[in-house]
Tab-separated table of C-alpha atoms in Angstrom:
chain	number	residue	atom	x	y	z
A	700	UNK	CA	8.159	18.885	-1.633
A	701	UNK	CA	4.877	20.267	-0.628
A	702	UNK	CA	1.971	19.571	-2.751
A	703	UNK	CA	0.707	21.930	-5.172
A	704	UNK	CA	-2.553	23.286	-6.360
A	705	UNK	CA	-5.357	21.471	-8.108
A	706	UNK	CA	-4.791	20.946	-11.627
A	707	UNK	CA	-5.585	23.882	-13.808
A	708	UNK	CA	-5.747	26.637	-11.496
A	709	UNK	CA	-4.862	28.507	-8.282
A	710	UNK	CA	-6.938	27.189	-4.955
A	711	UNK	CA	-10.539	28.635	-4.980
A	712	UNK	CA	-11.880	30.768	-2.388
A	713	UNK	CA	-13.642	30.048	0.634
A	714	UNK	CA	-16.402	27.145	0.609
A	715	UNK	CA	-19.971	28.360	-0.368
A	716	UNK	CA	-22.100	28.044	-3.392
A	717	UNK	CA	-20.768	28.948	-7.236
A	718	UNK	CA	-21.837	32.041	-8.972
A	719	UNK	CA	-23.527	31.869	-12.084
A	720	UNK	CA	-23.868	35.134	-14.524
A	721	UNK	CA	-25.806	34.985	-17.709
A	722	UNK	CA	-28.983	35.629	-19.541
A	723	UNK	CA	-28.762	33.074	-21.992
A	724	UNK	CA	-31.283	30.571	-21.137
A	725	UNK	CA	-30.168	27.434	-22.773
A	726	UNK	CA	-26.516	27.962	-21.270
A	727	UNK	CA	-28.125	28.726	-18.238
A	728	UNK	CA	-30.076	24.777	-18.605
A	729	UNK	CA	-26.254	23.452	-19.002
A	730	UNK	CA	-24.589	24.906	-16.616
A	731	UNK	CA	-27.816	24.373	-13.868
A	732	UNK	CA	-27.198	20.608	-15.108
A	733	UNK	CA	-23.732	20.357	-14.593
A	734	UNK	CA	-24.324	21.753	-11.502
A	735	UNK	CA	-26.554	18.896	-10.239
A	736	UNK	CA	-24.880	16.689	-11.431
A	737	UNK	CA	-21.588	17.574	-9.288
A	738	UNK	CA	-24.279	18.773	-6.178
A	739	UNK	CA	-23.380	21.884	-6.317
A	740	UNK	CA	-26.664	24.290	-5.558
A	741	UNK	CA	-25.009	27.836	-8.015
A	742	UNK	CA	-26.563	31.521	-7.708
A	743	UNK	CA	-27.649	33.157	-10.868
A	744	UNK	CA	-27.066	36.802	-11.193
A	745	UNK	CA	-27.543	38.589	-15.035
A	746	UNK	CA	-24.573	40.446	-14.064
A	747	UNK	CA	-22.115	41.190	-11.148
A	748	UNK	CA	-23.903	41.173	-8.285
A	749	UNK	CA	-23.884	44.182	-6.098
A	750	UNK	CA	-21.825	43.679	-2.628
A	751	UNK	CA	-24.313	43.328	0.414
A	752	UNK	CA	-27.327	44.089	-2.362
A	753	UNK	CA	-30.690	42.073	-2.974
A	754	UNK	CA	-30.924	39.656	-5.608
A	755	UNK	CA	-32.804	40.689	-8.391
A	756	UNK	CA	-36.072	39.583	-9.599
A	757	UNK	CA	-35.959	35.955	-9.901
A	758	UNK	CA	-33.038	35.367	-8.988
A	759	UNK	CA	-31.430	34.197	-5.424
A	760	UNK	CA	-30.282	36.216	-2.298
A	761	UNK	CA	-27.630	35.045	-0.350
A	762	UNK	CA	-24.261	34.678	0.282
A	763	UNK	CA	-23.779	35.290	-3.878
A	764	UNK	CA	-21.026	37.725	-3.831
A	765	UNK	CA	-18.422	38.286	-6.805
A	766	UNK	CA	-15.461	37.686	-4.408
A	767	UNK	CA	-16.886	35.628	-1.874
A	768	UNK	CA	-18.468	32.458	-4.175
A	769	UNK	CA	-15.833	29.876	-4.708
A	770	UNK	CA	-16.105	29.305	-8.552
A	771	UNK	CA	-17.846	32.035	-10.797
A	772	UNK	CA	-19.165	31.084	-14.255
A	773	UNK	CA	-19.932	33.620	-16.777
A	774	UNK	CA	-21.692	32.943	-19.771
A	775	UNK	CA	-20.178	34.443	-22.797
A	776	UNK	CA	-22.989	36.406	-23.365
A	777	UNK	CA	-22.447	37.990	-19.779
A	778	UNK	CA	-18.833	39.192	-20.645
A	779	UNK	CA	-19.291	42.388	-21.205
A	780	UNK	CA	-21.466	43.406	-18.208
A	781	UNK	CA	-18.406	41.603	-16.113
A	782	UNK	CA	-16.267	44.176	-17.172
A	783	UNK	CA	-14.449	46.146	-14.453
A	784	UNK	CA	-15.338	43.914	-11.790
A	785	UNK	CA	-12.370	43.077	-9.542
A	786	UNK	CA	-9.706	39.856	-10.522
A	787	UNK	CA	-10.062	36.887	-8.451
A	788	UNK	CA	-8.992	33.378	-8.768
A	789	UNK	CA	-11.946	30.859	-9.974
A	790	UNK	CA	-13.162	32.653	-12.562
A	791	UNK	CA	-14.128	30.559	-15.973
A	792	UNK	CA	-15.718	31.719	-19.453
A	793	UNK	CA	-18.222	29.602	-20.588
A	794	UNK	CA	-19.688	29.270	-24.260
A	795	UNK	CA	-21.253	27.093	-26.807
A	796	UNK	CA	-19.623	28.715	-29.773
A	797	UNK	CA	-16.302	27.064	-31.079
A	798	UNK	CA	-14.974	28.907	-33.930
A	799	UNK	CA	-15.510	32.422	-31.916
A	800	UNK	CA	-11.862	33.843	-32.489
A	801	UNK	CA	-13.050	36.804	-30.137
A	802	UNK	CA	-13.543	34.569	-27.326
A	803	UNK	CA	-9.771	34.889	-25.745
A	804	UNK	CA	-9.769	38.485	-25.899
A	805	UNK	CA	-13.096	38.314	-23.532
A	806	UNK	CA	-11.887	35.668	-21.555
A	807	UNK	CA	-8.496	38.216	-20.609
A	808	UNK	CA	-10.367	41.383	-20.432
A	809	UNK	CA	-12.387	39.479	-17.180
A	810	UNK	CA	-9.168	37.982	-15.979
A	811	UNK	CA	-11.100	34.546	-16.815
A	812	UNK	CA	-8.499	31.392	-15.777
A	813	UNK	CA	-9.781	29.014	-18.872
A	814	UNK	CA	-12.333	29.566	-21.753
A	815	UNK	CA	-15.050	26.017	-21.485
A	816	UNK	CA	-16.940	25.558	-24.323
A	817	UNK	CA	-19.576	22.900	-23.672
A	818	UNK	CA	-20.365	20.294	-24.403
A	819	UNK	CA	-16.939	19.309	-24.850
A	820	UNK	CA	-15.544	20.693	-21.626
A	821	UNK	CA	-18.558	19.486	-19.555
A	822	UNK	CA	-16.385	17.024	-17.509
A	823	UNK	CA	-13.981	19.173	-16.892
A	824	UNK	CA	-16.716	21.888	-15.189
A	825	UNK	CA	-18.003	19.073	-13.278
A	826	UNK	CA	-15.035	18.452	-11.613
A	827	UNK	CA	-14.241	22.085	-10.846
A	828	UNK	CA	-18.013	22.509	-9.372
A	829	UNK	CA	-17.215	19.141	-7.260
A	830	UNK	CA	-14.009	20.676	-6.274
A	831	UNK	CA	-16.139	23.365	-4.539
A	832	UNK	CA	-18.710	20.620	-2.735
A	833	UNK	CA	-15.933	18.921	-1.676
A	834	UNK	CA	-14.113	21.734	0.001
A	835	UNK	CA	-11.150	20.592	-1.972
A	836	UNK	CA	-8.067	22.794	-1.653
A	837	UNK	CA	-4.033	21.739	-1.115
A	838	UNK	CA	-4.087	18.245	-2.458
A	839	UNK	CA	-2.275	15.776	-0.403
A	840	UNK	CA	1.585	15.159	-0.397
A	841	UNK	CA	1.984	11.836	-2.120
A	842	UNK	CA	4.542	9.871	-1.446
A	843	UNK	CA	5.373	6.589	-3.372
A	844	UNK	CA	7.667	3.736	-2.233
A	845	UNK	CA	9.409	0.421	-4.566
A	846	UNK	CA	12.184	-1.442	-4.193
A	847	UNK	CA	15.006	-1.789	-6.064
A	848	UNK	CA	15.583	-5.048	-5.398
A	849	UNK	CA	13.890	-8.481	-4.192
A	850	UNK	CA	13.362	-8.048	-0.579
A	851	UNK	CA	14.759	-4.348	-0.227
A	852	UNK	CA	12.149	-3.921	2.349
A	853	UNK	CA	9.804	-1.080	0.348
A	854	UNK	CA	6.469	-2.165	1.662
A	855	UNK	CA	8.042	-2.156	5.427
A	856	UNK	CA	9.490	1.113	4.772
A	857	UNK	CA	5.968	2.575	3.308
A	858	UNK	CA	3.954	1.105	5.866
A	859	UNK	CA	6.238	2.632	8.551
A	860	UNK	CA	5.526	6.178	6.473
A	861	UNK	CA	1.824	6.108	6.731
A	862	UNK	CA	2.096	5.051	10.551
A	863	UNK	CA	4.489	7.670	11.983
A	864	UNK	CA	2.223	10.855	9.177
A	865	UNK	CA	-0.885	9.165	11.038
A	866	UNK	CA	0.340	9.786	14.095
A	867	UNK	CA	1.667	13.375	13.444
A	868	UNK	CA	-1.836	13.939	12.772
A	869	UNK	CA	-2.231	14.303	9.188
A	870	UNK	CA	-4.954	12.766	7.440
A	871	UNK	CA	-3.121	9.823	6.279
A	872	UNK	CA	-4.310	7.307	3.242
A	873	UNK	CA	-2.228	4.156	2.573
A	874	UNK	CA	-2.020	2.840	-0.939
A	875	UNK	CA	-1.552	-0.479	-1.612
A	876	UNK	CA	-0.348	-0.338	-5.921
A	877	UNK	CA	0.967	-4.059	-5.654
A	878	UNK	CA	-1.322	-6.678	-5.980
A	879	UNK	CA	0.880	-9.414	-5.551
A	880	UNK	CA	2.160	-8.024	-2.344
A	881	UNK	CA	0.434	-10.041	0.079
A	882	UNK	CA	-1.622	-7.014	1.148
A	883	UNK	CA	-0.909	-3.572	2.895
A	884	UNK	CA	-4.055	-4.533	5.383
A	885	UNK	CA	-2.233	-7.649	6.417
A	886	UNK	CA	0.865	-5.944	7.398
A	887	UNK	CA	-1.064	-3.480	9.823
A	888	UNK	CA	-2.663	-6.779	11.283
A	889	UNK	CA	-5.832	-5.718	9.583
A	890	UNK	CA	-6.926	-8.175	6.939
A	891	UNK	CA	-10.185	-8.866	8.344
A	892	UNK	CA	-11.068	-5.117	8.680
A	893	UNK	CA	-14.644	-4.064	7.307
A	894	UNK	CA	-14.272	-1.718	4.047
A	895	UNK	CA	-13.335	-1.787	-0.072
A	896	UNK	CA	-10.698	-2.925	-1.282
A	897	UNK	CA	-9.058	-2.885	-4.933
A	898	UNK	CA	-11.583	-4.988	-6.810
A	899	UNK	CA	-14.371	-2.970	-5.479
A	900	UNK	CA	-13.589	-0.333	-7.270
A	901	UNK	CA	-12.543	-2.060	-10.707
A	902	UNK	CA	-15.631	-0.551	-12.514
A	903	UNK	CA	-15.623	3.195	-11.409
A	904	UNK	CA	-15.432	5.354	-14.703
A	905	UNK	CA	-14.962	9.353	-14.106
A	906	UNK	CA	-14.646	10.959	-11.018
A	907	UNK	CA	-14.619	8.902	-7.295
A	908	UNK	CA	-15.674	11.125	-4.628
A	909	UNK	CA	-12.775	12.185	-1.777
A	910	UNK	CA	-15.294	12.132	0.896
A	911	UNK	CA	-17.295	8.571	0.046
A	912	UNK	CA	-13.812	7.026	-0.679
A	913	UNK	CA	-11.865	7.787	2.474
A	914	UNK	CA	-15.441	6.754	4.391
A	915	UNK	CA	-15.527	3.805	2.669
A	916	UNK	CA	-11.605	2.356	3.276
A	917	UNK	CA	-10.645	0.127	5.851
A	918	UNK	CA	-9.088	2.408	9.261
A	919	UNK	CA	-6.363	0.798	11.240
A	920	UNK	CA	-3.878	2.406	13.172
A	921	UNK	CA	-5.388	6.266	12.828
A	922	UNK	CA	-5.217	6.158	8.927
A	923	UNK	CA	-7.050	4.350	6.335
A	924	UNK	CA	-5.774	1.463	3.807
A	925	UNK	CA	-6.473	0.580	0.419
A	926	UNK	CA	-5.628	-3.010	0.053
A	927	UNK	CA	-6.239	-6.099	-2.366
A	928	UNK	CA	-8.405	-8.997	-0.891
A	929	UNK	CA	-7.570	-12.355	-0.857
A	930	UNK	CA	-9.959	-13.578	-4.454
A	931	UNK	CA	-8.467	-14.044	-7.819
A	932	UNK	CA	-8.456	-10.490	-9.428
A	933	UNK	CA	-5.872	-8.641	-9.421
A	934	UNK	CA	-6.056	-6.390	-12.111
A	935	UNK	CA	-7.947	-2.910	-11.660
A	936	UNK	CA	-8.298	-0.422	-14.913
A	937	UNK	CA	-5.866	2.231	-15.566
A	938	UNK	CA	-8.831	4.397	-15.923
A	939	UNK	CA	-10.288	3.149	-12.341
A	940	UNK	CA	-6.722	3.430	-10.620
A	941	UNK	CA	-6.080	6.897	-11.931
A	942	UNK	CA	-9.720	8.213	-10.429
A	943	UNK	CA	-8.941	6.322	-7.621
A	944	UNK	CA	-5.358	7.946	-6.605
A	945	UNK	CA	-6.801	11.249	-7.576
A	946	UNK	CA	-9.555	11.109	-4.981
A	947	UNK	CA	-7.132	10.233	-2.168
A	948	UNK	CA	-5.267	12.933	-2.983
A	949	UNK	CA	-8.003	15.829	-2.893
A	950	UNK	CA	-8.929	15.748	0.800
A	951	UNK	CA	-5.380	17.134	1.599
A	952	UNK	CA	-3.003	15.107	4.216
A	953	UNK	CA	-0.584	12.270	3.176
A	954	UNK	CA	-0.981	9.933	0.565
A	955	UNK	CA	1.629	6.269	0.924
A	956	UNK	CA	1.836	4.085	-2.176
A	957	UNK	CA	3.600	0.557	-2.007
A	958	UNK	CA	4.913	0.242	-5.434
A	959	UNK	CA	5.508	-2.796	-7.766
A	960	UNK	CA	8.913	-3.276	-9.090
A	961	UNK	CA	7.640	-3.240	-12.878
A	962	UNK	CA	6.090	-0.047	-14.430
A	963	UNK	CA	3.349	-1.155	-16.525
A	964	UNK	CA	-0.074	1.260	-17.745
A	965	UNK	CA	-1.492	0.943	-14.090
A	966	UNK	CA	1.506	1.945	-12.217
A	967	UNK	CA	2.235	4.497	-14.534
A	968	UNK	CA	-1.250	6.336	-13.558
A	969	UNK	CA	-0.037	5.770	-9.793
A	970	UNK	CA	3.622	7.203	-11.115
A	971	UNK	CA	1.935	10.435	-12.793
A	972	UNK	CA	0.550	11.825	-9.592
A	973	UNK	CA	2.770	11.588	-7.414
A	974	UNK	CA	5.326	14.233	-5.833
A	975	UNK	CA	8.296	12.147	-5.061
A	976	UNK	CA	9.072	8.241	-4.890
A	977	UNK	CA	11.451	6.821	-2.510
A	978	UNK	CA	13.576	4.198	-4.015
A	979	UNK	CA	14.804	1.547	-1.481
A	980	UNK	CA	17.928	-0.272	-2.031
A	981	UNK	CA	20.497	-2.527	-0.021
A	982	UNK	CA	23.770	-0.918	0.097
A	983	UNK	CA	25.301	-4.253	-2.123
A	984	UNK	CA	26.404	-3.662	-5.791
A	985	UNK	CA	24.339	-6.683	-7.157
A	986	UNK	CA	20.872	-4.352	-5.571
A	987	UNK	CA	22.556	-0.833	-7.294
A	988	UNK	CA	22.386	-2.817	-10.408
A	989	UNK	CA	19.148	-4.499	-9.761
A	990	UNK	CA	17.661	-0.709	-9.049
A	991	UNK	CA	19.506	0.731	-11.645
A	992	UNK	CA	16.852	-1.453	-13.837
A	993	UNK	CA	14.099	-0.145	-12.048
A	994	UNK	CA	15.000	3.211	-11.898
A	995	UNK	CA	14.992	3.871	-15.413
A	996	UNK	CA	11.066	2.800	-15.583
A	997	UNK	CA	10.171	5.013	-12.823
A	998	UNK	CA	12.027	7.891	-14.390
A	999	UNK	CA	10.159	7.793	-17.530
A	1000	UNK	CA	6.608	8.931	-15.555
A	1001	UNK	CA	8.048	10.154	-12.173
A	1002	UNK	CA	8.880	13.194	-12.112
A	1003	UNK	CA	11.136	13.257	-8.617
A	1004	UNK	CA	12.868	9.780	-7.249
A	1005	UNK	CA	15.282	10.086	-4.458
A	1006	UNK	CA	16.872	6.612	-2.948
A	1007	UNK	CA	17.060	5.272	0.608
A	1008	UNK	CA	19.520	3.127	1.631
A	1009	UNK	CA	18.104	-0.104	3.584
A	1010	UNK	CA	21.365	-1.405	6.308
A	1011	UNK	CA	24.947	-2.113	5.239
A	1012	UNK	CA	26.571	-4.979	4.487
A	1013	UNK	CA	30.214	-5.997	5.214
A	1014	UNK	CA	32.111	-4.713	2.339
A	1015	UNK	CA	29.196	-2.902	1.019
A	1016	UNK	CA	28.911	0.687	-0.182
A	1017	UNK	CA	28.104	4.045	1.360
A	1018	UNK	CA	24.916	5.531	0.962
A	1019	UNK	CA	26.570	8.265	-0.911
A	1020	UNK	CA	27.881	5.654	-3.361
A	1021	UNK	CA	25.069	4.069	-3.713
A	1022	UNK	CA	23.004	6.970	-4.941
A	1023	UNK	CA	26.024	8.379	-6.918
A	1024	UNK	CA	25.724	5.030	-9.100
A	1025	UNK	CA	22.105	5.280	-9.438
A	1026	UNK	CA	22.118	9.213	-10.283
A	1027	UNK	CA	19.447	10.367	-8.054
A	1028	UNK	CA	19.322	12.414	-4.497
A	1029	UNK	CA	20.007	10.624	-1.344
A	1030	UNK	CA	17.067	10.690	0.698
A	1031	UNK	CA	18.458	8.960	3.400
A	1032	UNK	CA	19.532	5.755	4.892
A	1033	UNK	CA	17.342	3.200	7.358
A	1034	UNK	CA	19.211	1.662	9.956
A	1035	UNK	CA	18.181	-1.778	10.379
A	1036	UNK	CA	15.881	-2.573	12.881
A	1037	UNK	CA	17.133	-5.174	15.500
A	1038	UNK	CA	13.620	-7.316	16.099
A	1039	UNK	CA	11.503	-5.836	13.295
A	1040	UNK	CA	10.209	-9.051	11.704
A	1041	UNK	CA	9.186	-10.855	14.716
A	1042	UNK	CA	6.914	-7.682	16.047
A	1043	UNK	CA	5.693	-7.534	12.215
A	1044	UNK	CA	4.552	-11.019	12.813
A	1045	UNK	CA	3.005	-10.694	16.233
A	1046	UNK	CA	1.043	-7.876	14.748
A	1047	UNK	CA	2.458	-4.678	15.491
A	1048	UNK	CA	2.925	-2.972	12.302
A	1049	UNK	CA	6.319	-1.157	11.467
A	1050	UNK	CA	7.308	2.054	12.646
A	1051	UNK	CA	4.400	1.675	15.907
A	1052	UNK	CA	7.619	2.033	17.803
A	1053	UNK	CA	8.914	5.571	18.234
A	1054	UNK	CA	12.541	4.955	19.241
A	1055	UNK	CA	12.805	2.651	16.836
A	1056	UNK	CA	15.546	3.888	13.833
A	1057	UNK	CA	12.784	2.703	10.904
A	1058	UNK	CA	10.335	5.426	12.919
A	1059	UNK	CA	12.804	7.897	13.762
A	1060	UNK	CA	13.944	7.752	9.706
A	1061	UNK	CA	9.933	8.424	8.956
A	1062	UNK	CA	9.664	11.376	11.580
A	1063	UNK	CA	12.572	13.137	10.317
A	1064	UNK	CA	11.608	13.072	6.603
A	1065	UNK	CA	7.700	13.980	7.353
A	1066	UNK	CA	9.537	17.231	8.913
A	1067	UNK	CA	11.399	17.367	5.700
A	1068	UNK	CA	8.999	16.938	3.611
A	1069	UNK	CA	5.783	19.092	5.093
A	1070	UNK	CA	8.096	21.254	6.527
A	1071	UNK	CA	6.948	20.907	10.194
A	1072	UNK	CA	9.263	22.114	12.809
A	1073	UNK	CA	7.799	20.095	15.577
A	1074	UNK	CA	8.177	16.172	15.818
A	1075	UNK	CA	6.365	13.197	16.068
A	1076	UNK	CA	4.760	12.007	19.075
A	1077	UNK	CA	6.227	8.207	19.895
């Protein structure tokens, strides 16, 4: 369940500054643009540049090496003169020319990962190049939570998540995806905490920053929150939620997300990037059939949902059963917790408690799921 590599390629290199190679001075005016606008500050080189040699005339010295810059663009006109230089991950062909049919065969013969041709991939560069400035490598491990039922205790459950990964140490951001919830901050006694919430960021467009948007959240309890306020809006963009999720997920860590119980266009961005989503659901046939329902929205953008079975009731069913009916993997069952509600309400948000069986449920499938081998201090 460990999280994979950024979209569209292997993880770069070490940090540093990207490589440009070409001679071709209007493609050299894009790709310097692009640059800035992503702040990325590139080397130029007219071809490979030699290892431990000066820069030649006009062009930078520096830390500018072939296998030591994070993300090397070659022009198309450069191609040939990168020839014979050594593979390496990060490498990308970039042109003006559409309807060059030659272009693949120069894009293999420099073991080039993708073939840009600008201006129509410009966005796409300028989120590799801010890849690089932001250092960003394994993407978080995102993790989202809904209930299958009314009440089937979801938010408690992905609260209690966040907490217990927070205090493992891993950089931890909590997700609140349902604005009628009541809010996530509220439930880690946190409502009046200084930060953005939700409708702050109803008008981004394109790419959110990792860095400004985990400085800019709300921290309580060792991790930070993204939350709805307490106006009138509650309705964000599709197109806002997706950049949103997507930055939380590039600085690496954890990534929580308290799910609605309907899938509409915004949930469905939430849905598409994430690498598993707990189900939670009472052990009562009238909540299998209620989940049943809900399962078959998630299924149609999630691509992994397991179930966890919340308590038993007298006469109930079996965990097992319960996830046999619903046809997915049993991810586990959480005990409940004698006294829960009443430290909820006196401000102590779930799974603070160590020996607690909603915390010790969290600890054991953070171990699970990141594959540590160590536990979770109380």
């Amino acid at each position: 369940m460990a999280g994979s590599a950024p979209a569209g390629g292997r993880p770069l290199p070490g940090g540093g500054r990207p490589l440009i190679i070409t001679e071709d001075p209007l493609l050299l005016d894009d790709l310097l643009r692009l640059c800035a606008a992503a702040g990325a500050e590139p080397h130029v080189h007219h071809a490979v540049p030699e290892p431990g040699g000066a820069a030649a005339e006009g062009e930078e010295a520096g830390n500018a090496g072939w296998e030591t810059a994070p993300l090397v663009l070659v022009g198309d006109d450069a191609a040939r003169r990168v020839r014979g230089a050594p593979r390496r991950a990060g490498v990308f062909l970039v042109g003006r020319d559409l309807d060059d049919p030659h272009v693949w065969q120069r894009a293999v013969e420099i073991g080039a990962e993708e073939v840009l041709r600008l201006p129509d991939a410009e966005n796409r560069l300028v989120d590799r190049l801010a890849d690089v400035v932001e250092g960003a490598g394994q993407p978080a491990l995102a993790v989202g939570v809904i209930g299958g039922s009314g009440g089937a205790g979801a938010s408690t459950l992905a609260c209690a998540l966040a907490v217990r990964a927070a205090r493992a140490g891993e950089r931890t951001i909590l997700i609140d995806g349902d604005p009628l919830g009541g809010g996530m901050d509220v439930l880690l006694g946190g409502e009046s905490a200084e930060g953005l919430r939700w409708p702050d960021f109803a008008a981004s467009r394109g790419r959110v920053g990792a860095g400004a948007l985990e400085d800019s959240l709300p921290e309580l309890h060792d991790l930070r929150v993204l939350s709805w306020d307490r106006g009138d809006r509650v309705v964000v963009p599709p197109a806002a939620i997706r950049s949103v999720v997507a930055a939380a997920r590039r600085r690496g860590g954890v990534v929580v997300v308290d799910l609605p119980r309907r899938v509409d266009e915004a949930v469905a961005e939430v849905l598409a990037q994430l690498d598993l989503v707990l189900m939670v659901v009472p052990g009562e046939l009238r909540s299998v059939a209620a989940a049943g329902r809900v399962a078959a929205g998630v299924r149609m953008v999630a691509r992994d949902v397991r179930v966890v079975v919340r308590g038993r009731c007298p006469g109930g069913l079996d965990p097992e059963s319960v996830a046999g009916l619903l046809g997915a993997p049993l991810a586990g069952e959480v005990p409940v917790e004698v006294g829960l509600p009443g430290r909820v309400a006196e401000g102590e948000p779930p799974g603070t408690q160590g020996r607690g069986a909603l915390a010790r449920f969290c600890d054991g499938f953070w171990q699970r799921a990141l594959g540590t081998a160590q536990g979770v201090p109380a």
